[in-house]
Tab-separated table of C-alpha atoms in Angstrom:
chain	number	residue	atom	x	y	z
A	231	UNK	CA	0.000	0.000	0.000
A	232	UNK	CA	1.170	3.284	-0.839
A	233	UNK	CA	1.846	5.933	1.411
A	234	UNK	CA	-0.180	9.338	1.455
A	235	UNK	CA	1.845	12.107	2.879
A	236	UNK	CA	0.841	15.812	3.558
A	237	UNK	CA	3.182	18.420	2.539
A	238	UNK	CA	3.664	21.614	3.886
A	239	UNK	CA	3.650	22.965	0.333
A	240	UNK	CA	4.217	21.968	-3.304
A	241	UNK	CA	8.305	21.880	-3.124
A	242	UNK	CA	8.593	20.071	-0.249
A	243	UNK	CA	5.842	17.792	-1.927
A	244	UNK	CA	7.821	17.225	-4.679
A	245	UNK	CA	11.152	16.653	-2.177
A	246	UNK	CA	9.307	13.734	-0.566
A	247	UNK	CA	8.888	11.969	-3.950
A	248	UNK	CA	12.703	12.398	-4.980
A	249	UNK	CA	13.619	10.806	-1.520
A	250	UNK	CA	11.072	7.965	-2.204
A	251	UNK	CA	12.330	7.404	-6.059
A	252	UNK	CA	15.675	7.365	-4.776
A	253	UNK	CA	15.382	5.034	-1.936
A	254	UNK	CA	13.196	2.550	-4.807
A	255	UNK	CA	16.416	2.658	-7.103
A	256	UNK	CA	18.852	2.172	-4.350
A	257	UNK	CA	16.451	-1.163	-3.073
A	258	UNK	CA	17.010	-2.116	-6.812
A	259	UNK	CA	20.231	-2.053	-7.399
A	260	UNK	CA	21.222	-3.750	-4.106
A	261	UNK	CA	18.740	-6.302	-4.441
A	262	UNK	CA	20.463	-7.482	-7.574
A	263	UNK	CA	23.755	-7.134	-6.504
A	264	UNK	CA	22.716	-9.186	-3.682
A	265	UNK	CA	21.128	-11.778	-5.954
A	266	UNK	CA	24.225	-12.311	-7.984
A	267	UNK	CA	25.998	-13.515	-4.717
A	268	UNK	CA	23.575	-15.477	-3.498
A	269	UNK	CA	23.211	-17.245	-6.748
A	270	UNK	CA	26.864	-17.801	-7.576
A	271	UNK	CA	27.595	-19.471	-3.778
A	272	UNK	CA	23.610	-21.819	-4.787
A	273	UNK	CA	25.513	-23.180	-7.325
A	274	UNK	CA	29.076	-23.892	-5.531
A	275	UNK	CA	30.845	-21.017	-8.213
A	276	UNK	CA	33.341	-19.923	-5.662
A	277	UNK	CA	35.045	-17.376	-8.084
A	278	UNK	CA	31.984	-16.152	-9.358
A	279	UNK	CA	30.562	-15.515	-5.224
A	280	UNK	CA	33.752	-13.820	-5.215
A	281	UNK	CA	33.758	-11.556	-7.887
A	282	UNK	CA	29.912	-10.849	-6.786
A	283	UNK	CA	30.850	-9.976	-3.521
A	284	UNK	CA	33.535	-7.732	-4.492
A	285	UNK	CA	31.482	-5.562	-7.123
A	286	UNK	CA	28.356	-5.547	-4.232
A	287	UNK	CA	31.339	-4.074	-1.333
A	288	UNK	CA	32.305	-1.610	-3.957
A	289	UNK	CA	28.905	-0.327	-4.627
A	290	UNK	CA	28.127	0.009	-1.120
A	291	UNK	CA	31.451	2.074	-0.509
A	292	UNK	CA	30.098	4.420	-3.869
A	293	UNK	CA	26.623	4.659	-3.055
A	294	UNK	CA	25.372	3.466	0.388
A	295	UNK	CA	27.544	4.701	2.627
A	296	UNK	CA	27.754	8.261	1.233
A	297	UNK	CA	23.453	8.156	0.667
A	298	UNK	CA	23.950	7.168	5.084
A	299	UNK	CA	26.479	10.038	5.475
A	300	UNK	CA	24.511	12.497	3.676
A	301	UNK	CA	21.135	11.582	5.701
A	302	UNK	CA	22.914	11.928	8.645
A	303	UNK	CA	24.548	15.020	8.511
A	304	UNK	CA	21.406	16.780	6.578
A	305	UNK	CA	17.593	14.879	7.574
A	306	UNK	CA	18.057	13.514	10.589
A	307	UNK	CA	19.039	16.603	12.506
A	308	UNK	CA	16.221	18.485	11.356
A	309	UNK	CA	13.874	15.205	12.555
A	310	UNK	CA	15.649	15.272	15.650
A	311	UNK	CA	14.688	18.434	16.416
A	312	UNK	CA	10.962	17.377	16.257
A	313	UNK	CA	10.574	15.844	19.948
A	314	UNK	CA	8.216	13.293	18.105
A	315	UNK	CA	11.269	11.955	15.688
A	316	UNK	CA	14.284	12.217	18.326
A	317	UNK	CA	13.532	8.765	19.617
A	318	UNK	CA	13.022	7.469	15.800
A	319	UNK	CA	15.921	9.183	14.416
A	320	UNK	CA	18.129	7.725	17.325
A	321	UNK	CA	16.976	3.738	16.279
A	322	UNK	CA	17.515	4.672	12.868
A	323	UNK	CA	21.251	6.015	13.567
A	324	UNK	CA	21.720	2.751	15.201
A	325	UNK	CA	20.953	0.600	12.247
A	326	UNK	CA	23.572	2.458	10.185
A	327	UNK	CA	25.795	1.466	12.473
A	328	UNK	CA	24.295	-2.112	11.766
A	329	UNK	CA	24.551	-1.034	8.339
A	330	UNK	CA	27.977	-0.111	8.039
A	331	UNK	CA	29.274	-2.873	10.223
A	332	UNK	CA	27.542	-5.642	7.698
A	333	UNK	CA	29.796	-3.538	4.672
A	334	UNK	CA	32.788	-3.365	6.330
A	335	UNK	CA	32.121	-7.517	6.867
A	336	UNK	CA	31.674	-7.498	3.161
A	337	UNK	CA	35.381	-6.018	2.772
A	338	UNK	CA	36.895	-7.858	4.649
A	339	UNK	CA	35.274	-11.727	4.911
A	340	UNK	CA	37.270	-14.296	2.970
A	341	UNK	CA	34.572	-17.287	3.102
A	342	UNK	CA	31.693	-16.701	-0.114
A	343	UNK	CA	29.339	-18.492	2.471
A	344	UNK	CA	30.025	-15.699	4.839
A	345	UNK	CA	30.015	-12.949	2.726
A	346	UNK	CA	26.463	-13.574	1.506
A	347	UNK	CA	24.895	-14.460	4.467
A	348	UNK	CA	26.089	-11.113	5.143
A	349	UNK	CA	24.956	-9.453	1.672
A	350	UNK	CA	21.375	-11.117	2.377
A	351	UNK	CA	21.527	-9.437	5.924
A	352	UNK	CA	22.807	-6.102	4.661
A	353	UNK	CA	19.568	-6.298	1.763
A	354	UNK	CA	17.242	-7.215	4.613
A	355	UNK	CA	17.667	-4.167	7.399
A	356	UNK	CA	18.129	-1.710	4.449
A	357	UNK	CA	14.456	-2.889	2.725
A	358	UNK	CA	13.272	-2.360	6.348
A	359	UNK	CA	15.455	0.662	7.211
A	360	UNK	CA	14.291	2.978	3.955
A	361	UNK	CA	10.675	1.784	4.809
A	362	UNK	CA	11.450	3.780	7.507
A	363	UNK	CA	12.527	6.557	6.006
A	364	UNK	CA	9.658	6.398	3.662
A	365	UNK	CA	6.859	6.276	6.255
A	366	UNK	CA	7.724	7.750	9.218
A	367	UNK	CA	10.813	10.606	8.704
A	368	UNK	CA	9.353	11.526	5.628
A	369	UNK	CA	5.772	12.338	6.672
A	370	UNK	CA	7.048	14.224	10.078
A	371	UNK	CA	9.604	16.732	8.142
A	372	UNK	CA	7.276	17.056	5.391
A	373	UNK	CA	3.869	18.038	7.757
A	374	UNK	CA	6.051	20.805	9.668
A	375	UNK	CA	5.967	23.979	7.612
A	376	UNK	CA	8.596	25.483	9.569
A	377	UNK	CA	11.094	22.651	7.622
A	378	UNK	CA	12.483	23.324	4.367
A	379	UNK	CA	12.131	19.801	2.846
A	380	UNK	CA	13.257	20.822	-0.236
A	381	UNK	CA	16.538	22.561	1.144
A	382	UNK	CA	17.411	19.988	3.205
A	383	UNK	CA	17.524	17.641	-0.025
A	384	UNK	CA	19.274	20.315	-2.000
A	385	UNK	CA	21.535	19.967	0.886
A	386	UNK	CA	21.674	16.484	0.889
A	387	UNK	CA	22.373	16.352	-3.250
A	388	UNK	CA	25.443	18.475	-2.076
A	389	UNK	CA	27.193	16.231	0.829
A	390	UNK	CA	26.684	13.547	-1.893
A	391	UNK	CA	28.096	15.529	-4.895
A	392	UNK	CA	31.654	15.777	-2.762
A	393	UNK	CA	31.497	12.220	-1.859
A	394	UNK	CA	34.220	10.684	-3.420
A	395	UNK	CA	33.634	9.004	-7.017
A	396	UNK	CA	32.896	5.357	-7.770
A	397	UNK	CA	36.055	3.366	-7.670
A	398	UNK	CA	36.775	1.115	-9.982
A	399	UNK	CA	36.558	-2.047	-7.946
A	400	UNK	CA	33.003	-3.635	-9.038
A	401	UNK	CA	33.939	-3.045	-12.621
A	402	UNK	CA	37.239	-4.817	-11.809
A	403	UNK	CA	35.169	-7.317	-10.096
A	404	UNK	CA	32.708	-7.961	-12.959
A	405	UNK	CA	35.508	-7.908	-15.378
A	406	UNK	CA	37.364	-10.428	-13.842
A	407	UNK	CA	34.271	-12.684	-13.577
A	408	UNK	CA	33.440	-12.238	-17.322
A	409	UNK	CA	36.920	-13.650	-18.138
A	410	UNK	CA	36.926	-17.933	-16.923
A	411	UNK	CA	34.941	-18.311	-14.252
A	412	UNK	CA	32.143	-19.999	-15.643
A	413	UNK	CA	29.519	-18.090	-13.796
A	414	UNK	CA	28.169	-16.481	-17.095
A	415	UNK	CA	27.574	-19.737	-18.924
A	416	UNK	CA	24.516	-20.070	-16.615
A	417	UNK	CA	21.878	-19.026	-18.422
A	418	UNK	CA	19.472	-17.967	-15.395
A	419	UNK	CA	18.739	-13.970	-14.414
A	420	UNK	CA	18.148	-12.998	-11.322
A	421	UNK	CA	14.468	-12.477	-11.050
A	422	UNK	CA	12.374	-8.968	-10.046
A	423	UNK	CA	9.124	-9.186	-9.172
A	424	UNK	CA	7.746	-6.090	-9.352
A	425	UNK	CA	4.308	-6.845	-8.329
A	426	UNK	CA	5.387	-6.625	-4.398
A	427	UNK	CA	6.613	-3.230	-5.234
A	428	UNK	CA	4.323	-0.383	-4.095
A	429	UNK	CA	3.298	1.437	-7.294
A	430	UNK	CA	4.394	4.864	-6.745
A	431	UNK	CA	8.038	3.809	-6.522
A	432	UNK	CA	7.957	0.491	-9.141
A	433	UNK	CA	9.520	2.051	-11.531
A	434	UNK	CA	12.641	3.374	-9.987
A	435	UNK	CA	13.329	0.143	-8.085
A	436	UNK	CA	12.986	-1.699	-11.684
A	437	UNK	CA	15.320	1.108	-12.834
A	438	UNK	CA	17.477	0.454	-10.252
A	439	UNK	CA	17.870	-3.005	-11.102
A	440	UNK	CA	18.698	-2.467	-14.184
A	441	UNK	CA	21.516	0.040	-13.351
A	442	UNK	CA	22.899	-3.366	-11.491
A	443	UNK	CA	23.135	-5.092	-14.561
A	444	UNK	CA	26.211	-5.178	-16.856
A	445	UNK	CA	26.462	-5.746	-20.831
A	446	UNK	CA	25.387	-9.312	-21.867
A	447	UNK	CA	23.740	-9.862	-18.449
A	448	UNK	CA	20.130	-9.527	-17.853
A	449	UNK	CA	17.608	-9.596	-15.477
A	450	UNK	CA	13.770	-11.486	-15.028
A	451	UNK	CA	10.383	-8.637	-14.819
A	452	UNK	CA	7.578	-10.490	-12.876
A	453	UNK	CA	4.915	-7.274	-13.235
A	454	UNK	CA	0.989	-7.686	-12.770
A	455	UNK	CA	0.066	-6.405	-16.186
A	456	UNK	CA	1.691	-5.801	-19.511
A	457	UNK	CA	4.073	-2.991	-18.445
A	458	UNK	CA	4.758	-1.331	-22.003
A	459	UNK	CA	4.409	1.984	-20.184
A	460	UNK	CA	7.512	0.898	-18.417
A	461	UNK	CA	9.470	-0.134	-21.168
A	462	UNK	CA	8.746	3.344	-22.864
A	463	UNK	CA	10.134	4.682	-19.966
A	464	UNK	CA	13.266	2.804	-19.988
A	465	UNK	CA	13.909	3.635	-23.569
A	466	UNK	CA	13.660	6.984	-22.825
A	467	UNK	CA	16.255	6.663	-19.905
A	468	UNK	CA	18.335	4.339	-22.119
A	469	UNK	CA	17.843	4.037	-25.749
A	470	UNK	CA	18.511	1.278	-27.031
A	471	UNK	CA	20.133	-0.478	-23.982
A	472	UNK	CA	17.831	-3.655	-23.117
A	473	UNK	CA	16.237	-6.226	-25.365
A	474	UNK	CA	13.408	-7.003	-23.706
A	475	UNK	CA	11.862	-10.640	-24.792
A	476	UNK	CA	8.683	-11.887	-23.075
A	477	UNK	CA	8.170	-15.372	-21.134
A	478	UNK	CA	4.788	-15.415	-19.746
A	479	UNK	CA	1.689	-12.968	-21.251
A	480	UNK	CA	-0.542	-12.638	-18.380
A	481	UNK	CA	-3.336	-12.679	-17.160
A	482	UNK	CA	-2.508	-12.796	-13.725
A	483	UNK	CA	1.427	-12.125	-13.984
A	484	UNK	CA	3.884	-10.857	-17.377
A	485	UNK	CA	7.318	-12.416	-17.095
A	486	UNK	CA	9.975	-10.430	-19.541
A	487	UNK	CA	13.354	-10.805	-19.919
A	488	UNK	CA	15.220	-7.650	-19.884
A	489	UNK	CA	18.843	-7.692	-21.370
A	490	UNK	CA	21.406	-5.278	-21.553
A	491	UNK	CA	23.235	-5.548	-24.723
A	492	UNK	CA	26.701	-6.118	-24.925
A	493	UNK	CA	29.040	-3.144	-25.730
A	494	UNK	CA	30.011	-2.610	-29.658
C-alpha cells in the first residue's frame, strides 16, 4: 500500500517523492547485486561468489555509505529536532551502524558463504530501514511547515556531490568474472518481481535493477500487467540499452526478460 503524505507545500511535496524514487532505485540495485551472490555461492561457483561480492562491497562504498552520510549530517538533525522523531531518528542512527558494520564484513570476509549471508543481511535491514525513512521521517519533516524539505535535499544532493567518485573495484570485479569463471555460462537472471513493489516507486526500483546489470547480463520482470508503459520509460532513460523478450503474457502475472546488450 502506498503511502499518502501531507506536505507543507508543493516543493517540499515534490522533495518527498525524490527521496522515495531514490530510496526505490537504491532497493534495486542492491537487491540485484545481492542476488548475484547469493546465486553464484547456490551453485558452488566460488570465483563467481567472489567476484559478486567484491562488485556488491564496492557499490556500497560508492553509493550506500555516502546516501547514510549524507542523511545523517542533513535529515536527521532536522527530525531530531521534532521531539516526536528524536527517539526514531536515534533507532535509525543505530541501524547504520548495523549497516555499516555488515559492509565493512563485506570487505573484509574471505569465506563466499560468509560474505552472503552477510549481503542477504545487509539487503534485509536496508528494505526495512528505507521503509522507515519512507513512512515515518518523511511524513514528520514534510507536515512541519517550519522545515524546508526541499533545502534539506538540496543539501543532501550536495554532501553527496563531494562524496568521493565510484572506484573502480566492481567493474574490476565484474571484469574479472566475465573472463573464466564460468559463472556467465549459466543461463538464469536474477528475477524482479515487481508486483510486491508499491506502485508509486515500481519504476525506480525496476530502474534500479537495471543500473545493477552489466552488458550481456540480464535480469527477469515479474509485473501484474503488460508494463509497455515501463518499457517506454526505460527507452527513454536508455535508448537502445535492453532487449526485452517476453516469457509469460498474463493474465494474472507478465514475465519479460530484460537484457542489456553487450558493448560494440
Amino acid at each position: 500500500m502506498d503511502t499518502i503524505v501531507i506536505a507543507s507545500t508543493e516543493a517540499d511535496a515534490a522533495a518527498v517523492t525524490a527521496v522515495e524514487q531514490h530510496h526505490a532505485q537504491l532497493v534495486g540495485a542492491l537487491s540485484m547485486r545481492v542476488d548475484a551472490a547469493l546465486s553464484a555461492v547456490a551453485r558452488g561457483d566460488a570465483a563467481a561468489a567472489r567476484a559478486a561480492l567484491v562488485a556488491l562491497a564496492g557499490w556500497c562504498q560508492a553509493e550506500l555509505v555516502p546516501h547514510a552520510a549524507a542523511e545523517e549530517a542533513v535529515l536527521y538533525p532536522a527530525a531530531r529536532e521534532n521531539p516526536e522523531g528524536r527517539l526514531l531518528i536515534d533507532a535509525l542512527l543505530a541501524e547504520h551502524g548495523v549497516l555499516l558494520g555488515l559492509v565493512r564484513e563485506l570487505t573484509t570476509v574471505h569465506d563466499v558463504v560468509r560474505g552472503a549471508a552477510a549481503a542477504a543481511a545487509l539487503r534485509v535491514v536496508f528494505d526495512s530501514h528505507q521503509a522507515k525513512e519512507n513512512t515515518l521521517v518523511l511524513p514528520l519533516l514534510a507536515a512541519d511547515p517550519d522545515v524546508p524539505l526541499a533545502d534539506l535535499l538540496a543539501g543532501m544532493h550536495d554532501a553527496l556531490e563531494t562524496a568521493a567518485p565510484a572506484t573502480a573495484a566492481e567493474d574490476a570485479a565484474v571484469d574479472d568474472h566475465a573472463c573464466g569463471c564460468g559463472g556467465h555460462d549459466d543461463p538464469g537472471y536474477p528475477e524482479l518481481d515487481a508486483r510486491a513493489v508499491p506502485h508509486a516507486i515500481r519504476h525506480a526500483t525496476v530502474f534500479g535493477a537495471l543500473d545493477a546489470v552489466r552488458p550481456g547480463g540480464g535480469l527477469i520482470l515479474v509485473a501484474p500487467h503488460d508494463p509497455l508503459p515501463l518499457l517506454a520509460q526505460l527507452e527513454r532513460r536508455s535508448p537502445g540499452v535492453f532487449e526485452v523478450g517476453y516469457l509469460q503474457r498474463g493474465p494474472e502475472a507478465w514475465r519479460l526478460t530484460l537484457v542489456r546488450r553487450a558493448a560494440a
